[in-house]
mmCIF file of C-alpha atoms and ligand atoms in Angstrom:
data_model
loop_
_atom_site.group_PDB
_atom_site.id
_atom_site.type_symbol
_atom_site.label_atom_id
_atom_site.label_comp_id
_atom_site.label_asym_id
_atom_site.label_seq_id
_atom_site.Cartn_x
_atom_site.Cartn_y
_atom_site.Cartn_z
ATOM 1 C CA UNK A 449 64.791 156.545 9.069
ATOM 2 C CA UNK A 450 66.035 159.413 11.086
ATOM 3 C CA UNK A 451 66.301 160.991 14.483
ATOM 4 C CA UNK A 452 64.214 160.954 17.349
ATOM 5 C CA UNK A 453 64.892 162.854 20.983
ATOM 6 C CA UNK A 454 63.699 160.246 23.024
ATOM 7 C CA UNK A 455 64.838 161.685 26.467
ATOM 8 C CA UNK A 456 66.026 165.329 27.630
ATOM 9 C CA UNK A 457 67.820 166.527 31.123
ATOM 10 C CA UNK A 458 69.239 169.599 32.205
ATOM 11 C CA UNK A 459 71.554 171.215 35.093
ATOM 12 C CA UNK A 460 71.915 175.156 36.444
ATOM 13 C CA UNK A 461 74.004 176.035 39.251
ATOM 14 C CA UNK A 462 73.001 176.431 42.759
ATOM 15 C CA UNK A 463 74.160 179.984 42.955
ATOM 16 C CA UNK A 464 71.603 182.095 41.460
ATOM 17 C CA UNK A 465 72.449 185.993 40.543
ATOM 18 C CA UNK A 466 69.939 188.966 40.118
ATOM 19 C CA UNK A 467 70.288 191.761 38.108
ATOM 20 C CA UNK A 468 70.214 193.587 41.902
ATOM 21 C CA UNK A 469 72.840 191.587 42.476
ATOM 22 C CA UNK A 470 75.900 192.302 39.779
ATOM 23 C CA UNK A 471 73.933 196.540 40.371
ATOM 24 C CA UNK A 472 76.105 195.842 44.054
ATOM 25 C CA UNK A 473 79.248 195.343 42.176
ATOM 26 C CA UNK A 474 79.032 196.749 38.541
ATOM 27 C CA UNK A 475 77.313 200.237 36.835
ATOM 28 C CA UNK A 476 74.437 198.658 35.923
ATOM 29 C CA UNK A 477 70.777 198.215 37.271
ATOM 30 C CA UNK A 478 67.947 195.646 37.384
ATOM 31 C CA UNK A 479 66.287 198.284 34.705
ATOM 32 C CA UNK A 480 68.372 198.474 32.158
ATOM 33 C CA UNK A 481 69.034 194.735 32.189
ATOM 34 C CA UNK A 482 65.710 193.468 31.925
ATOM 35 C CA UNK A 483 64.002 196.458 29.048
ATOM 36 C CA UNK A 484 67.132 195.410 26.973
ATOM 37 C CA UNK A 485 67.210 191.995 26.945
ATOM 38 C CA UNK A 486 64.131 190.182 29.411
ATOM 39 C CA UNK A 487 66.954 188.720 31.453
ATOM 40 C CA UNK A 488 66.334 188.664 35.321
ATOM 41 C CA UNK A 489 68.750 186.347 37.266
ATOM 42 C CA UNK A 490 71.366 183.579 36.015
ATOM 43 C CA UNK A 491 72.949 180.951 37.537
ATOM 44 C CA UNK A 492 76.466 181.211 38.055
ATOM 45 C CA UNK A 493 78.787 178.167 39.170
ATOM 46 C CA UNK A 494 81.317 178.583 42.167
ATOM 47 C CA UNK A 495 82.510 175.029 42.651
ATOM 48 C CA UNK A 496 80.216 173.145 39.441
ATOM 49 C CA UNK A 497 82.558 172.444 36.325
ATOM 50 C CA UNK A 498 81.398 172.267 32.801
ATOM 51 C CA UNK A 499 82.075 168.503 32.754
ATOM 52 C CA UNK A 500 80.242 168.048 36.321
ATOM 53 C CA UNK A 501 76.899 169.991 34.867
ATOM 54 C CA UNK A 502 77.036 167.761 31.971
ATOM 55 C CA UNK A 503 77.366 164.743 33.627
ATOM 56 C CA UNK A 504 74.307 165.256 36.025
ATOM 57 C CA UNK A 505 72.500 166.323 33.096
ATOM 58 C CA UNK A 506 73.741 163.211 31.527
ATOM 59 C CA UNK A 507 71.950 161.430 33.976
ATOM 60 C CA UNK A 508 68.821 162.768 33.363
ATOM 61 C CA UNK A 509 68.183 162.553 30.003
ATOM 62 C CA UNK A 510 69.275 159.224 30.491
ATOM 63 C CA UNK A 511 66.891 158.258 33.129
ATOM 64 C CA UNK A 512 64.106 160.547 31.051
ATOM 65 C CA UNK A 513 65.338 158.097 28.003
ATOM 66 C CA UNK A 514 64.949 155.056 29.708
ATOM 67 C CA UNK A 515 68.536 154.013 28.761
ATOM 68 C CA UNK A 516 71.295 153.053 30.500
ATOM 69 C CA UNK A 517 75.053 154.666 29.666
ATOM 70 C CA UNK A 518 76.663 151.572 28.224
ATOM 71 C CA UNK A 519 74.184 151.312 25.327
ATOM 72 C CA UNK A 520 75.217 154.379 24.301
ATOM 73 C CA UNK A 521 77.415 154.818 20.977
ATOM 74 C CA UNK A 522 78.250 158.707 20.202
ATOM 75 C CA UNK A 523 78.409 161.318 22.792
ATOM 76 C CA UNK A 524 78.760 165.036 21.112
ATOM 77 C CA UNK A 525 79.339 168.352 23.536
ATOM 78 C CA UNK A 526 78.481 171.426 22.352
ATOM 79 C CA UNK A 527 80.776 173.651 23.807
ATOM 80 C CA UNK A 528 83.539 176.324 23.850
ATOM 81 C CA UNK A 529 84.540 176.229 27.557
ATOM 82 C CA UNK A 530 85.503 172.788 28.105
ATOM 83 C CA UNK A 531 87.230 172.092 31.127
ATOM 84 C CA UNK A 532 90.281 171.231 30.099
ATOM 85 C CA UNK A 533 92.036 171.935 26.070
ATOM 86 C CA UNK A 534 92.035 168.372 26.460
ATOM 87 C CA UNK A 535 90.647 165.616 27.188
ATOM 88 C CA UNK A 536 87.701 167.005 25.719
ATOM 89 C CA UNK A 537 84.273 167.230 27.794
ATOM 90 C CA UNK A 538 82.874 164.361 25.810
ATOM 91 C CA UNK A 539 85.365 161.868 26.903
ATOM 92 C CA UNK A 540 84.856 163.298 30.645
ATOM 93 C CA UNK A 541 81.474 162.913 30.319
ATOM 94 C CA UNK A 542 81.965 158.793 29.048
ATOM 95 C CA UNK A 543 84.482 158.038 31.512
ATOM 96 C CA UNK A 544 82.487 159.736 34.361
ATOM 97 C CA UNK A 545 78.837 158.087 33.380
ATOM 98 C CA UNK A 546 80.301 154.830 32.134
ATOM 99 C CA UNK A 547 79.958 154.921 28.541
ATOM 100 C CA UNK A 548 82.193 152.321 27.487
ATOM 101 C CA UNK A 549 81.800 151.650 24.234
ATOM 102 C CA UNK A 550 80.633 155.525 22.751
ATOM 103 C CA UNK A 551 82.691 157.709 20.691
ATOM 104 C CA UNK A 552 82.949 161.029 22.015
ATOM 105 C CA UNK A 553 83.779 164.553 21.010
ATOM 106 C CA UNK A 554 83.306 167.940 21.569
ATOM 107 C CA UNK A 555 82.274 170.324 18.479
ATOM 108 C CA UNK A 556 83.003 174.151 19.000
ATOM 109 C CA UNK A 557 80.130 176.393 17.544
ATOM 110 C CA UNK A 558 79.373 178.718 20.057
ATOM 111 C CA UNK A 559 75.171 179.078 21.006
ATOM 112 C CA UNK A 560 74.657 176.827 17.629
ATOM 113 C CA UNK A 561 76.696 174.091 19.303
ATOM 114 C CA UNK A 562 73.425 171.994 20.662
ATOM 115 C CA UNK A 563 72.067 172.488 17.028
ATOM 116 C CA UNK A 564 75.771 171.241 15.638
ATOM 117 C CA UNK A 565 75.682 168.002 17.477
ATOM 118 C CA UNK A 566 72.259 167.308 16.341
ATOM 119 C CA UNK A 567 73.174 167.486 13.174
ATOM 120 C CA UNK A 568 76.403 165.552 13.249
ATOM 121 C CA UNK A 569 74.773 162.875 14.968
ATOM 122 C CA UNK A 570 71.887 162.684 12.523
ATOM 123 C CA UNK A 571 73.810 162.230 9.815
ATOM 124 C CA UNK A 572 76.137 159.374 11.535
ATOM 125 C CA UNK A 573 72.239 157.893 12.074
ATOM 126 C CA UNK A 574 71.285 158.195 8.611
ATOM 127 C CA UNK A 575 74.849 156.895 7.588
ATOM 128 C CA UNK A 576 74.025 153.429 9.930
ATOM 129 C CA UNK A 577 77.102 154.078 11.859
ATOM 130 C CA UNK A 578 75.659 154.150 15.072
ATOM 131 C CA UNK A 579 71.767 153.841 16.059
ATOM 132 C CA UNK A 580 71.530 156.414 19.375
ATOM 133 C CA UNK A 581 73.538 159.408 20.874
ATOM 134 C CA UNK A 582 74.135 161.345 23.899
ATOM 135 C CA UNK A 583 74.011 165.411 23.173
ATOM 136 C CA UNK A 584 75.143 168.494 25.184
ATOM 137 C CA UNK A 585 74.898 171.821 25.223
ATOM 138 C CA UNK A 586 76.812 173.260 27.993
ATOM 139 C CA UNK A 587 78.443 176.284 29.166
ATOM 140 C CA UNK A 588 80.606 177.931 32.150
ATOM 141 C CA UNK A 589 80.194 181.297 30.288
ATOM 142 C CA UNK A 590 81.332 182.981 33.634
ATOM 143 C CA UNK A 591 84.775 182.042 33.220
ATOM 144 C CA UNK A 592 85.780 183.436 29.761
ATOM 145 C CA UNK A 593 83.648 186.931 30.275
ATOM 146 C CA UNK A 594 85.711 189.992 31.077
ATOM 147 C CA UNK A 595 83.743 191.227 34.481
ATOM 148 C CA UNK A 596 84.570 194.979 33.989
ATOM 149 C CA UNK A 597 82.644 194.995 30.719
ATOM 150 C CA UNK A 598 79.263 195.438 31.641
ATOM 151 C CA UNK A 599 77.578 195.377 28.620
ATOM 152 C CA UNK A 600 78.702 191.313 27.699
ATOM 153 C CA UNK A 601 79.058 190.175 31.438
ATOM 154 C CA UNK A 602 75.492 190.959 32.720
ATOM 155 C CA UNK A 603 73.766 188.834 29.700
ATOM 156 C CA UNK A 604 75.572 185.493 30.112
ATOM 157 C CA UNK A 605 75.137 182.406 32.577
ATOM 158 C CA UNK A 606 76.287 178.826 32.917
ATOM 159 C CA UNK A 607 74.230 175.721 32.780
ATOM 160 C CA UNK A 608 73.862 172.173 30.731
ATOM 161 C CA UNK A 609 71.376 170.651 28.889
ATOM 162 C CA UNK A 610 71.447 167.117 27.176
ATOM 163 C CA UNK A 611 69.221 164.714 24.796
ATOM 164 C CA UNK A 612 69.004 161.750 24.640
ATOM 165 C CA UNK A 613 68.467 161.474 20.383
ATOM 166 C CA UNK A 614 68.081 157.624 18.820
ATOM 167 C CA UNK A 615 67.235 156.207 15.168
ATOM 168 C CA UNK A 616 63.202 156.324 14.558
ATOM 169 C CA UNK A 617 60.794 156.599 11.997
ATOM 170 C CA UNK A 618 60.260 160.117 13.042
ATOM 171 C CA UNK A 619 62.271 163.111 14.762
ATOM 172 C CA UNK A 620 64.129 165.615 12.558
ATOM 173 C CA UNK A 621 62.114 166.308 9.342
ATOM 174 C CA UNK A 622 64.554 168.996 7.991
ATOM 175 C CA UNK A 623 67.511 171.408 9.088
ATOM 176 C CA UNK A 624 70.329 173.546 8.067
ATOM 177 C CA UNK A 625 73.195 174.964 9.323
ATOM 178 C CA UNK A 626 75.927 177.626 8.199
ATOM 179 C CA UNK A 627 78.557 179.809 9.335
ATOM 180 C CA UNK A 628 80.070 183.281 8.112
ATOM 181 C CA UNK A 629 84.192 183.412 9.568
ATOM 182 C CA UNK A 630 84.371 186.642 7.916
ATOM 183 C CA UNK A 631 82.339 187.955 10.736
ATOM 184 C CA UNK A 632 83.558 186.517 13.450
ATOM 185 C CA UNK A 633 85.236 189.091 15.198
ATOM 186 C CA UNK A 634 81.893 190.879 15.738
ATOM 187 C CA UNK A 635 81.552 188.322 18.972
ATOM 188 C CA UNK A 636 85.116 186.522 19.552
ATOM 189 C CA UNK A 637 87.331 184.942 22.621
ATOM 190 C CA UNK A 638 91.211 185.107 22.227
ATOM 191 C CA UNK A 639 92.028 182.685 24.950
ATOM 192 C CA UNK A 640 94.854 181.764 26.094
ATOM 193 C CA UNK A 641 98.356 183.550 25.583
ATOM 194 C CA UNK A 642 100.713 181.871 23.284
ATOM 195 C CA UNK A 643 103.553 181.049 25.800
ATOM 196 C CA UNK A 644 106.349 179.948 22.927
ATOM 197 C CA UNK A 645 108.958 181.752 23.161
ATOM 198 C CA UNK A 646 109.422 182.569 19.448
ATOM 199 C CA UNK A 647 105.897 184.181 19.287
ATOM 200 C CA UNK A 648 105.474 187.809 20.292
ATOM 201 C CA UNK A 649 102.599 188.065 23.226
ATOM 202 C CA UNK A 650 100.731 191.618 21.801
ATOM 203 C CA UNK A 651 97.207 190.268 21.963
ATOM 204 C CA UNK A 652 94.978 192.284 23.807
ATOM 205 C CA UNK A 653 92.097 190.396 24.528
ATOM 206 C CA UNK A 654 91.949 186.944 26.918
ATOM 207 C CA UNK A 655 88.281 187.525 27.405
ATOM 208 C CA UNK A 656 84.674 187.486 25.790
ATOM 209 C CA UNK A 657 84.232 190.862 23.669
ATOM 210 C CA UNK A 658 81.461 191.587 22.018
ATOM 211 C CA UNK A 659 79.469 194.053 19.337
ATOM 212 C CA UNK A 660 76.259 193.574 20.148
ATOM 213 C CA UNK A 661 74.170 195.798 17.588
ATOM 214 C CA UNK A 662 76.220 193.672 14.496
ATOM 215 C CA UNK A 663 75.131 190.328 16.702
ATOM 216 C CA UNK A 664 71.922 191.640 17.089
ATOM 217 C CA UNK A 665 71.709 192.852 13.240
ATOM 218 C CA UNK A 666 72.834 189.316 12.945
ATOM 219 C CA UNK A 667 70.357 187.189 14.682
ATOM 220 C CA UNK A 668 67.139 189.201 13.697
ATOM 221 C CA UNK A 669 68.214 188.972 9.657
ATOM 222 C CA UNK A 670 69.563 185.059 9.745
ATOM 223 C CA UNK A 671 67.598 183.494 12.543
ATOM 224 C CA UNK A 672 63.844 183.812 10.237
ATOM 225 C CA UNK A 673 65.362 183.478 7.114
ATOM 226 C CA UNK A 674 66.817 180.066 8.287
ATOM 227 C CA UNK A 675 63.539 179.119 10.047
ATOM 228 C CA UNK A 676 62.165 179.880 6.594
ATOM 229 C CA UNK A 677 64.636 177.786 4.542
ATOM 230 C CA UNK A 678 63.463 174.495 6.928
ATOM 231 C CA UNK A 679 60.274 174.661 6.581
ATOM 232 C CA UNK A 680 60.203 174.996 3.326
ATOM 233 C CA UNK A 681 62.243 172.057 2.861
ATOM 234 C CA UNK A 682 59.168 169.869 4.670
ATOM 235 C CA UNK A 683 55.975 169.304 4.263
ATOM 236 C CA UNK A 684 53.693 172.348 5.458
ATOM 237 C CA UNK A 685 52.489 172.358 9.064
ATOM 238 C CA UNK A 686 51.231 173.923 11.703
ATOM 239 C CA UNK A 687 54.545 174.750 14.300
ATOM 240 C CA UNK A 688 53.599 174.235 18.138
ATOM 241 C CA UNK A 689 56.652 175.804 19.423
ATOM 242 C CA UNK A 690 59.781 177.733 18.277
ATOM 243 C CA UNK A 691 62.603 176.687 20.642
ATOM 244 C CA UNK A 692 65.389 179.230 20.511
ATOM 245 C CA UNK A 693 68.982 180.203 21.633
ATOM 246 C CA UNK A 694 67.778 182.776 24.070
ATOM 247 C CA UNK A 695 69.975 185.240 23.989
ATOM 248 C CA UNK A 696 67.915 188.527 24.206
ATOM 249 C CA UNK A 697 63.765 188.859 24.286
ATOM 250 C CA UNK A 698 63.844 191.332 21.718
ATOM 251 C CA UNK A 699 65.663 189.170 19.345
ATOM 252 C CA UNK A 700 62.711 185.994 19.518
ATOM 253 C CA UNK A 701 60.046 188.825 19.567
ATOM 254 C CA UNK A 702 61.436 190.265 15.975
ATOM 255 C CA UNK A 703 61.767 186.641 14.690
ATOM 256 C CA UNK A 704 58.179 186.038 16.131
ATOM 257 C CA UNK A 705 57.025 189.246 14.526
ATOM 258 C CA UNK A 706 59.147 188.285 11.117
ATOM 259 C CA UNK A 707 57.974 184.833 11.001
ATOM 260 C CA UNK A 708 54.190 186.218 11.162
ATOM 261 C CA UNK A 709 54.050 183.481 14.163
ATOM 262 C CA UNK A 710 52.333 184.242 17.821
ATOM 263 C CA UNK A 711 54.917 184.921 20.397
ATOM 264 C CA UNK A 712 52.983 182.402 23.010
ATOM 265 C CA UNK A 713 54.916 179.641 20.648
ATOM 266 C CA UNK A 714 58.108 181.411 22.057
ATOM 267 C CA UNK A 715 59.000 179.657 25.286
ATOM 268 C CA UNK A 716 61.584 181.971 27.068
ATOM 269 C CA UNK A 717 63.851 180.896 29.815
ATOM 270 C CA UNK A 718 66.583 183.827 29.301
ATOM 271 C CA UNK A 719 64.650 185.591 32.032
ATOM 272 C CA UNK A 720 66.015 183.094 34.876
ATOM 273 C CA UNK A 721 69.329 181.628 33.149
ATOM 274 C CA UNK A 722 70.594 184.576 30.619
ATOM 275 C CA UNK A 723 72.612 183.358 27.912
ATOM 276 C CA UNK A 724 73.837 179.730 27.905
ATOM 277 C CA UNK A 725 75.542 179.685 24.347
ATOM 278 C CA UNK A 726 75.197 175.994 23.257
ATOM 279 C CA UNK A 727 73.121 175.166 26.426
ATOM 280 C CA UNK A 728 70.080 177.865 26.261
ATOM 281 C CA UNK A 729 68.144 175.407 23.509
ATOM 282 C CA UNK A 730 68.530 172.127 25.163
ATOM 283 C CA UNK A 731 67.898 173.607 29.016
ATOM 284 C CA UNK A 732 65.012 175.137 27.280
ATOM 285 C CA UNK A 733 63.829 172.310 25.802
ATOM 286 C CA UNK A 734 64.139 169.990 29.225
ATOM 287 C CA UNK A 735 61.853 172.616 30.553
ATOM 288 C CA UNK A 736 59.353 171.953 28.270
ATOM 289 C CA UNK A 737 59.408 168.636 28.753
ATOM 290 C CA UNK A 738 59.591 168.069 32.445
ATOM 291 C CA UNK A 739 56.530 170.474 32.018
ATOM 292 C CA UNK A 740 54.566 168.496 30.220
ATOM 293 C CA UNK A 741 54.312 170.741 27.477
ATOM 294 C CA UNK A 742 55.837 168.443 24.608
ATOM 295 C CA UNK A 743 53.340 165.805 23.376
ATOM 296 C CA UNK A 744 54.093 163.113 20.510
ATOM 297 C CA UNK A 745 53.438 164.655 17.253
ATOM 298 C CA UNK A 746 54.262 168.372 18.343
ATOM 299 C CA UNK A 747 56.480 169.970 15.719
ATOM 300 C CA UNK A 748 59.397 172.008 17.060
ATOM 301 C CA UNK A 749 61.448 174.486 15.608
ATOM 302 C CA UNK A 750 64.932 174.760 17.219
ATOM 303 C CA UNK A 751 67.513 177.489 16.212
ATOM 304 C CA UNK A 752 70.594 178.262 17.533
ATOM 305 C CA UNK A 753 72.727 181.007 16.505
ATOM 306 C CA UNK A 754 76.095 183.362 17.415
ATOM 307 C CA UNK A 755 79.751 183.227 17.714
ATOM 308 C CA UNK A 756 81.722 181.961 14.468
ATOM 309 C CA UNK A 757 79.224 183.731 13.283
ATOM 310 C CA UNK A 758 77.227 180.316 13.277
ATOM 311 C CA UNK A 759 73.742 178.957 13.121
ATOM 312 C CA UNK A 760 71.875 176.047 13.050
ATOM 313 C CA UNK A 761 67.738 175.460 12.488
ATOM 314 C CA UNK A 762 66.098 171.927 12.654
ATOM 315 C CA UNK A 763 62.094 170.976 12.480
ATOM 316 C CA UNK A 764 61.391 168.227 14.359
ATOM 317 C CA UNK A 765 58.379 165.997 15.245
ATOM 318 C CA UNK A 766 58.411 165.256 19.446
HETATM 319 O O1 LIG B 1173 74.625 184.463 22.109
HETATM 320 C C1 LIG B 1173 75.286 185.387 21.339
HETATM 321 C C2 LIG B 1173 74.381 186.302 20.809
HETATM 322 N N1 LIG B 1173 74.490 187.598 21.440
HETATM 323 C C3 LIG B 1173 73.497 188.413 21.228
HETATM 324 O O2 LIG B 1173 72.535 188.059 20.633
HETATM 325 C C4 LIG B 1173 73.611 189.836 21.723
HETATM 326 C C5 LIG B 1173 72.889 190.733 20.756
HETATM 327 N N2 LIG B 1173 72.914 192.112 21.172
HETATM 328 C C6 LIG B 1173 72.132 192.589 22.161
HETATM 329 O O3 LIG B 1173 71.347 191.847 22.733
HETATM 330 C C7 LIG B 1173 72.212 194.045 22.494
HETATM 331 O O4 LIG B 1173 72.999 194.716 21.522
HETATM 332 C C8 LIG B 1173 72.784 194.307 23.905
HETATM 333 C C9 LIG B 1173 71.782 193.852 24.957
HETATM 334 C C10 LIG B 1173 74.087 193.581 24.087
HETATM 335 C C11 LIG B 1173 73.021 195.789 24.107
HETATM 336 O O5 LIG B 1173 71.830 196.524 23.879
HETATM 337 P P1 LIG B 1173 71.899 197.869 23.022
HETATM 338 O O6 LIG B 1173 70.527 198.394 23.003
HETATM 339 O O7 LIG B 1173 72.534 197.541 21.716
HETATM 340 O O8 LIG B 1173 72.780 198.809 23.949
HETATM 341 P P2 LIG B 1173 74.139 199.567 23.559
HETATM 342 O O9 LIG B 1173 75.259 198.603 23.450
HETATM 343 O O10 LIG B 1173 73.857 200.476 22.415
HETATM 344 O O11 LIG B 1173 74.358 200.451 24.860
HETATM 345 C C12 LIG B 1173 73.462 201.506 25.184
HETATM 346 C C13 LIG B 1173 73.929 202.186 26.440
HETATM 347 C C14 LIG B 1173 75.392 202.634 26.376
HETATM 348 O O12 LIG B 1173 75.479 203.875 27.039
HETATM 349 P P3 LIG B 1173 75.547 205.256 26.198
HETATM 350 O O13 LIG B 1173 76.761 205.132 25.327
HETATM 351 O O14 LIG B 1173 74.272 205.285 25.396
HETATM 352 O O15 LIG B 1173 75.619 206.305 27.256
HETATM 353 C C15 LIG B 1173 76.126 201.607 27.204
HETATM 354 O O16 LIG B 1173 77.300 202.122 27.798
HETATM 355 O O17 LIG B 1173 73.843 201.306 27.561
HETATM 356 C C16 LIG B 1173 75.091 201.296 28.271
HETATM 357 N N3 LIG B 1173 75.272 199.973 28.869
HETATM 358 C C17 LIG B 1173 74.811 199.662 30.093
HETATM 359 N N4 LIG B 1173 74.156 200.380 31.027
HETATM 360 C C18 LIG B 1173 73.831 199.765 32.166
HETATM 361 C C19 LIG B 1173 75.862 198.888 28.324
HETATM 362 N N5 LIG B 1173 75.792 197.857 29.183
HETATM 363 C C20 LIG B 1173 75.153 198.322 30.287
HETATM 364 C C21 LIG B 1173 74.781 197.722 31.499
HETATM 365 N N6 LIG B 1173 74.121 198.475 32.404
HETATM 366 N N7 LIG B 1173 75.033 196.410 31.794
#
């Protein structure tokens, strides 16, 4: 037994942003934007919450799933800009769609949070503690980037994605995850200042900050090595796509070129949406779907990787 994605749905803002667009009000251009990372537009919210994107993505995969919110027993959010410290999005989500009887939570891995939840779930599966879950991936990136830093505001966007993931015969054949702390500075958010009085308030940063060559170092040394480790772990085959956490085109090209694979297996869809963190894989992944593009017996690769530092890889059979 293990875990199948039986049904996928996804949610972007209405307001969509160019590259010409942040050139009006930043030092940048439409050039530099696109030759250094393949991003074009993203969608930005103005009145959309993270909690209102997930629900109407929610929906979807639901509908996609053919199952209704009360049969639902786990709900998992990937996601570091919740709404609210708490309740968490997870339990906004259940009240909101009318999941009465599902345990929900949010877990807080960064672009590996889709990848995260997977994995939690599947193991509750294999445990026999609950037989279907609701996952998200979803971000409102916008509102924790620091918009006179032009070189981490331009590459992020907001958006959710969701799956719809129950026991099966098939699904996820094999995955890993891990993390490295020690680095996470290299791509960190301080939050919120510490209001108690006792504590001294010298922090300097309340927004995203970023080194992007070590994230970039990062990604293009862990992401194939991990995609390695999985498949090695099942039995060979032949990989129809390679969903990953888009977070720059030249990072999937260098996996593409590491993994010896053909880049055509590389769905993109950085160039409309940018960065989504824990929502880039499953957005990406509704795409595919509502595409036609995923057929029973594919097998997917999905890897998500970045803040924490973090990752998380998974083979799957659609
Ligand atoms: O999901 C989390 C994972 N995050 C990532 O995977 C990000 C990984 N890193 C990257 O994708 C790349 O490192 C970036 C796209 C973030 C940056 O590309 P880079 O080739 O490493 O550029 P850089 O930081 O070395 O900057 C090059 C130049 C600098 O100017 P000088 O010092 O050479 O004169 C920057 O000031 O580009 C300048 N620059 C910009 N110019 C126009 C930085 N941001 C911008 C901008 N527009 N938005």
């Amino acid at each position: 037994m293990t875990t199948r994605i039986i049904g996928t749905g996804s949610y972007l803002p209405k307001r969509v942003v160019t590259n010409d667009d942040l050139a009006k009000i930043m030092d940048t251009s439409d050039e530099w934007i696109r030759t250094r990372t393949g991003i074009r537009a993203r969608h930005l919210v103005e009145e959309e919450t993270t909690t209102f994107m997930c629900v109407e993505a929610a929906k979807r995969a639901l509908e996609n799933a053919g199952m209704q919110a009360e049969d639902i027993e786990l709900i998992i959010v990937g996601t570091i800009t919740a709404d609210h410290v708490t309740p968490s999005a997870a339990c906004e989500i259940q009240a909101a769609i009318g999941a009465d009887k599902a345990v929900a939570f949010d877990v807080n891995a960064a672009c590996s949070g889709f990848l995260f939840a997977l994995h939690t779930a599947h193991a509750y599966i294999q445990a026999g503690i609950y037989k279907n879950a609701l996952l998200l991936g979803a971000e409102t990136l916008s509102k924790i980037m620091d918009w006179d830093d032009r070189s981490t505001c331009v590459l992020f966007g907001d958006g959710a994605g969701a799956a719809v993931v129950k026991a099966d015969e098939t699904g996820l054949l094999a995955f890993e995850q891990g993390s490295d702390g020690a680095k996470g500075h290299v791509l960190a958010c301080e939050g919120r200042r510490n209001n108690n009085p006792y504590v001294s308030n010298d922090k300097a940063y309340d927004y995203v900050h970023m080194d992007g060559q070590e994230v970039y170092k990062f990604a293009v040394s862990t992401v194939p090595a991990s995609i390695m480790r999985v498949l090695e772990q099942a039995e060979p085959c032949e990989i129809d796509y390679y969903v990953l956490h888009q977070a720059n085109i030249r990072i999937i090209q260098s996996v593409a070129k590491r993994l010896k694979a053909d880049e055509a297996k590389f769905p993109i869809s950085l160039d409309h949406c940018g960065n989504i963190s824990a929502g880039s894989v499953p957005i990406l992944l509704d795409e595919m779907n509502r595409k036609g593009m995923l057929k029973r017996g594919h097998k997917i690769v999905m890897s998500g990787f970045g803040a924490g530092l973090t990752w998380g890889t998974a083979l799957l059979e659609w």
